[in-house]
Tab-separated table of C-alpha atoms in Angstrom:
chain	number	residue	atom	x	y	z
H	574	MET	CA	4.482	-33.808	-158.734
H	575	PRO	CA	4.630	-37.580	-158.733
H	576	ASN	CA	2.027	-39.846	-157.168
H	577	TYR	CA	2.892	-42.431	-154.519
H	578	THR	CA	0.588	-45.317	-153.660
H	579	PHE	CA	0.866	-47.258	-150.421
H	580	THR	CA	-1.376	-48.745	-147.752
H	581	VAL	CA	-2.210	-46.862	-144.561
H	582	ASN	CA	-3.991	-48.778	-141.820
H	583	GLY	CA	-5.336	-51.302	-144.290
H	584	LYS	CA	-6.512	-48.829	-146.951
H	585	THR	CA	-4.737	-48.207	-150.228
H	586	VAL	CA	-4.054	-44.499	-150.722
H	587	THR	CA	-2.320	-42.340	-153.312
H	588	VAL	CA	-0.727	-38.990	-152.574
H	589	ASP	CA	0.594	-36.351	-154.930
H	590	ALA	CA	3.807	-35.153	-153.301
H	591	PRO	CA	7.452	-34.320	-153.864
H	592	ALA	CA	9.644	-37.411	-153.486
H	593	ASP	CA	11.432	-35.953	-150.464
H	594	LEU	CA	8.305	-34.985	-148.517
H	595	PRO	CA	8.597	-36.607	-145.080
H	596	MET	CA	6.030	-39.373	-144.699
H	597	LEU	CA	4.835	-37.681	-141.512
H	598	TRP	CA	3.539	-34.734	-143.528
H	599	ALA	CA	1.971	-37.016	-146.125
H	600	LEU	CA	0.132	-38.778	-143.294
H	601	ARG	CA	-0.894	-35.688	-141.345
H	602	ASP	CA	-1.395	-33.008	-144.011
H	603	LYS	CA	-2.413	-34.984	-147.082
H	604	LEU	CA	-4.266	-37.917	-145.494
H	605	GLY	CA	-5.524	-36.449	-142.205
H	606	VAL	CA	-3.904	-39.171	-140.067
H	607	ARG	CA	-3.193	-37.351	-136.802
H	608	GLY	CA	-1.861	-40.112	-134.506
H	609	PRO	CA	1.826	-39.810	-135.396
H	610	LYS	CA	2.976	-36.582	-133.760
H	611	TYR	CA	5.580	-34.070	-134.866
H	612	GLY	CA	8.089	-33.524	-132.114
H	613	CYS	CA	11.549	-32.887	-133.502
H	614	GLY	CA	11.655	-33.757	-137.196
H	615	ILE	CA	15.148	-35.247	-136.833
H	616	ASN	CA	14.496	-38.782	-135.497
H	617	VAL	CA	15.308	-37.970	-131.882
H	618	CYS	CA	12.042	-37.803	-129.917
H	619	LYS	CA	10.274	-40.548	-131.896
H	620	ALA	CA	6.778	-39.170	-131.187
H	621	CYS	CA	5.907	-40.104	-134.773
H	622	THR	CA	6.876	-43.793	-134.482
H	623	SER	CA	4.706	-45.915	-136.741
H	624	HIS	CA	5.252	-49.215	-138.578
H	625	LEU	CA	6.441	-49.706	-142.146
H	626	ASP	CA	5.842	-53.255	-143.360
H	627	GLY	CA	5.569	-54.298	-139.717
H	628	GLU	CA	8.780	-52.660	-138.480
H	629	ALA	CA	9.005	-49.513	-136.354
H	630	PHE	CA	10.039	-46.456	-138.362
H	631	ASN	CA	10.010	-42.711	-137.951
H	632	PRO	CA	8.007	-40.969	-140.667
H	633	CYS	CA	9.481	-37.562	-139.801
H	634	VAL	CA	12.732	-38.590	-141.534
H	635	THR	CA	11.412	-41.105	-144.087
H	636	PRO	CA	10.606	-39.699	-147.539
H	637	VAL	CA	7.194	-40.570	-148.927
H	638	SER	CA	8.965	-42.054	-151.959
H	639	ASP	CA	10.517	-44.719	-149.685
H	640	CYS	CA	7.031	-45.875	-148.678
H	641	ALA	CA	5.629	-46.468	-152.162
H	642	GLY	CA	4.112	-49.936	-152.411
H	643	LYS	CA	4.513	-50.575	-148.698
H	644	GLU	CA	2.204	-50.877	-145.700
H	645	VAL	CA	2.142	-48.113	-143.104
H	646	THR	CA	0.447	-48.683	-139.763
H	647	THR	CA	-0.148	-45.846	-137.338
H	648	ILE	CA	-1.760	-45.867	-133.904
H	649	GLU	CA	-5.130	-45.500	-135.656
H	650	GLY	CA	-4.643	-48.884	-137.336
H	651	LEU	CA	-3.559	-50.805	-134.263
H	652	ALA	CA	-6.961	-51.689	-132.794
H	653	ASP	CA	-9.197	-54.279	-134.401
H	654	GLY	CA	-12.422	-52.333	-134.684
H	655	GLU	CA	-13.619	-51.734	-131.127
H	656	ASP	CA	-11.088	-54.211	-129.704
H	657	LEU	CA	-7.957	-52.453	-128.542
H	658	HIS	CA	-4.551	-54.003	-129.063
H	659	PRO	CA	-3.216	-55.569	-125.815
H	660	VAL	CA	-0.597	-52.805	-125.571
H	661	GLN	CA	-3.301	-50.134	-125.793
H	662	GLU	CA	-5.288	-51.942	-123.096
H	663	ALA	CA	-2.211	-52.146	-120.864
H	664	TRP	CA	-1.567	-48.422	-121.354
H	665	LEU	CA	-5.032	-47.681	-120.010
H	666	GLU	CA	-4.777	-50.192	-117.163
H	667	GLN	CA	-1.422	-48.784	-116.036
H	668	ASP	CA	-2.613	-45.179	-116.440
H	669	VAL	CA	0.501	-44.378	-118.470
H	670	ALA	CA	-0.421	-41.145	-120.191
H	671	GLN	CA	-0.073	-37.751	-118.597
H	672	CYS	CA	-0.030	-35.177	-121.378
H	673	GLY	CA	-0.350	-38.009	-123.907
H	674	TYR	CA	1.576	-36.359	-126.735
H	675	CYS	CA	4.225	-39.071	-127.045
H	676	GLN	CA	1.918	-41.994	-126.370
H	677	PRO	CA	1.081	-43.019	-129.956
H	678	GLY	CA	4.797	-43.321	-130.713
H	679	GLN	CA	5.485	-45.037	-127.382
H	680	ILE	CA	2.748	-47.594	-128.024
H	681	MET	CA	3.900	-48.297	-131.568
H	682	ALA	CA	7.484	-48.775	-130.344
H	683	ALA	CA	6.239	-51.147	-127.624
H	684	VAL	CA	4.242	-53.189	-130.155
H	685	ALA	CA	7.333	-53.484	-132.366
H	686	LEU	CA	9.399	-54.634	-129.379
H	687	LEU	CA	6.821	-57.248	-128.398
H	688	LYS	CA	6.731	-58.611	-131.953
H	689	LYS	CA	10.445	-59.369	-131.638
H	690	THR	CA	10.690	-60.198	-127.935
H	691	LYS	CA	7.787	-61.963	-126.233
H	692	ASN	CA	9.053	-61.376	-122.691
H	693	PRO	CA	11.357	-58.333	-122.735
H	694	THR	CA	13.725	-57.523	-119.910
H	695	ASP	CA	13.826	-54.121	-118.242
H	696	ALA	CA	16.967	-53.356	-120.247
H	697	GLU	CA	15.228	-54.230	-123.540
H	698	ILE	CA	12.265	-52.044	-122.614
H	699	ASP	CA	14.538	-49.218	-121.505
H	700	ALA	CA	16.316	-49.424	-124.883
H	701	ILE	CA	13.182	-47.950	-126.508
H	702	GLN	CA	14.368	-44.454	-127.339
H	703	ASN	CA	11.041	-42.630	-127.428
H	704	VAL	CA	11.120	-39.486	-125.321
H	705	CYS	CA	8.437	-38.814	-122.705
H	706	ARG	CA	8.777	-35.342	-121.225
H	707	CYS	CA	6.304	-36.195	-118.486
H	708	GLY	CA	8.620	-38.985	-117.342
H	709	THR	CA	6.147	-41.863	-117.215
H	710	TYR	CA	8.879	-44.383	-118.020
H	711	PHE	CA	8.141	-46.595	-115.005
H	712	ARG	CA	4.464	-46.905	-116.016
H	713	ILE	CA	5.478	-47.452	-119.657
H	714	ARG	CA	7.690	-50.344	-118.540
H	715	GLU	CA	4.902	-51.811	-116.413
H	716	ALA	CA	2.407	-51.515	-119.274
H	717	ILE	CA	4.771	-53.305	-121.666
H	718	LYS	CA	5.260	-56.115	-119.138
H	719	SER	CA	1.502	-56.357	-118.627
H	720	ALA	CA	0.847	-56.487	-122.376
H	721	ALA	CA	3.569	-59.125	-122.818
H	722	ALA	CA	1.861	-61.315	-120.236
H	723	LYS	CA	-1.465	-61.019	-122.130
H	724	MET	CA	0.056	-61.696	-125.520
């Protein structure tokens, strides 16, 4: 099998994998990165949302070969040491999580939105397509607004 080298959360890594292996499985099974969750495997639920070269992407449908030479950031790489990212802080302050399964993907999608839009409208926030089966969408919206105000 070929080797693919890329950066994950600031560390250069190399994995031996088939070219079509979804990046999610390279992260979880080969590298032990557990933040991105498997939900659907078809880019619908977006529980695996992470960043590829700073843009939101879904590793469940992105082949590892597409990530070679690029930078992958997962929820584990969002904080700066002990200092949480403002979106993570807002999630805690707004008590967003219930079951918590979708939250890494939700947070990564929110960070991507706030990189593009400093003061998003409700409609822009609601356009985030990550699924939360617990239905904490109101608290997610409030957390994103709170984080935007801090950033």
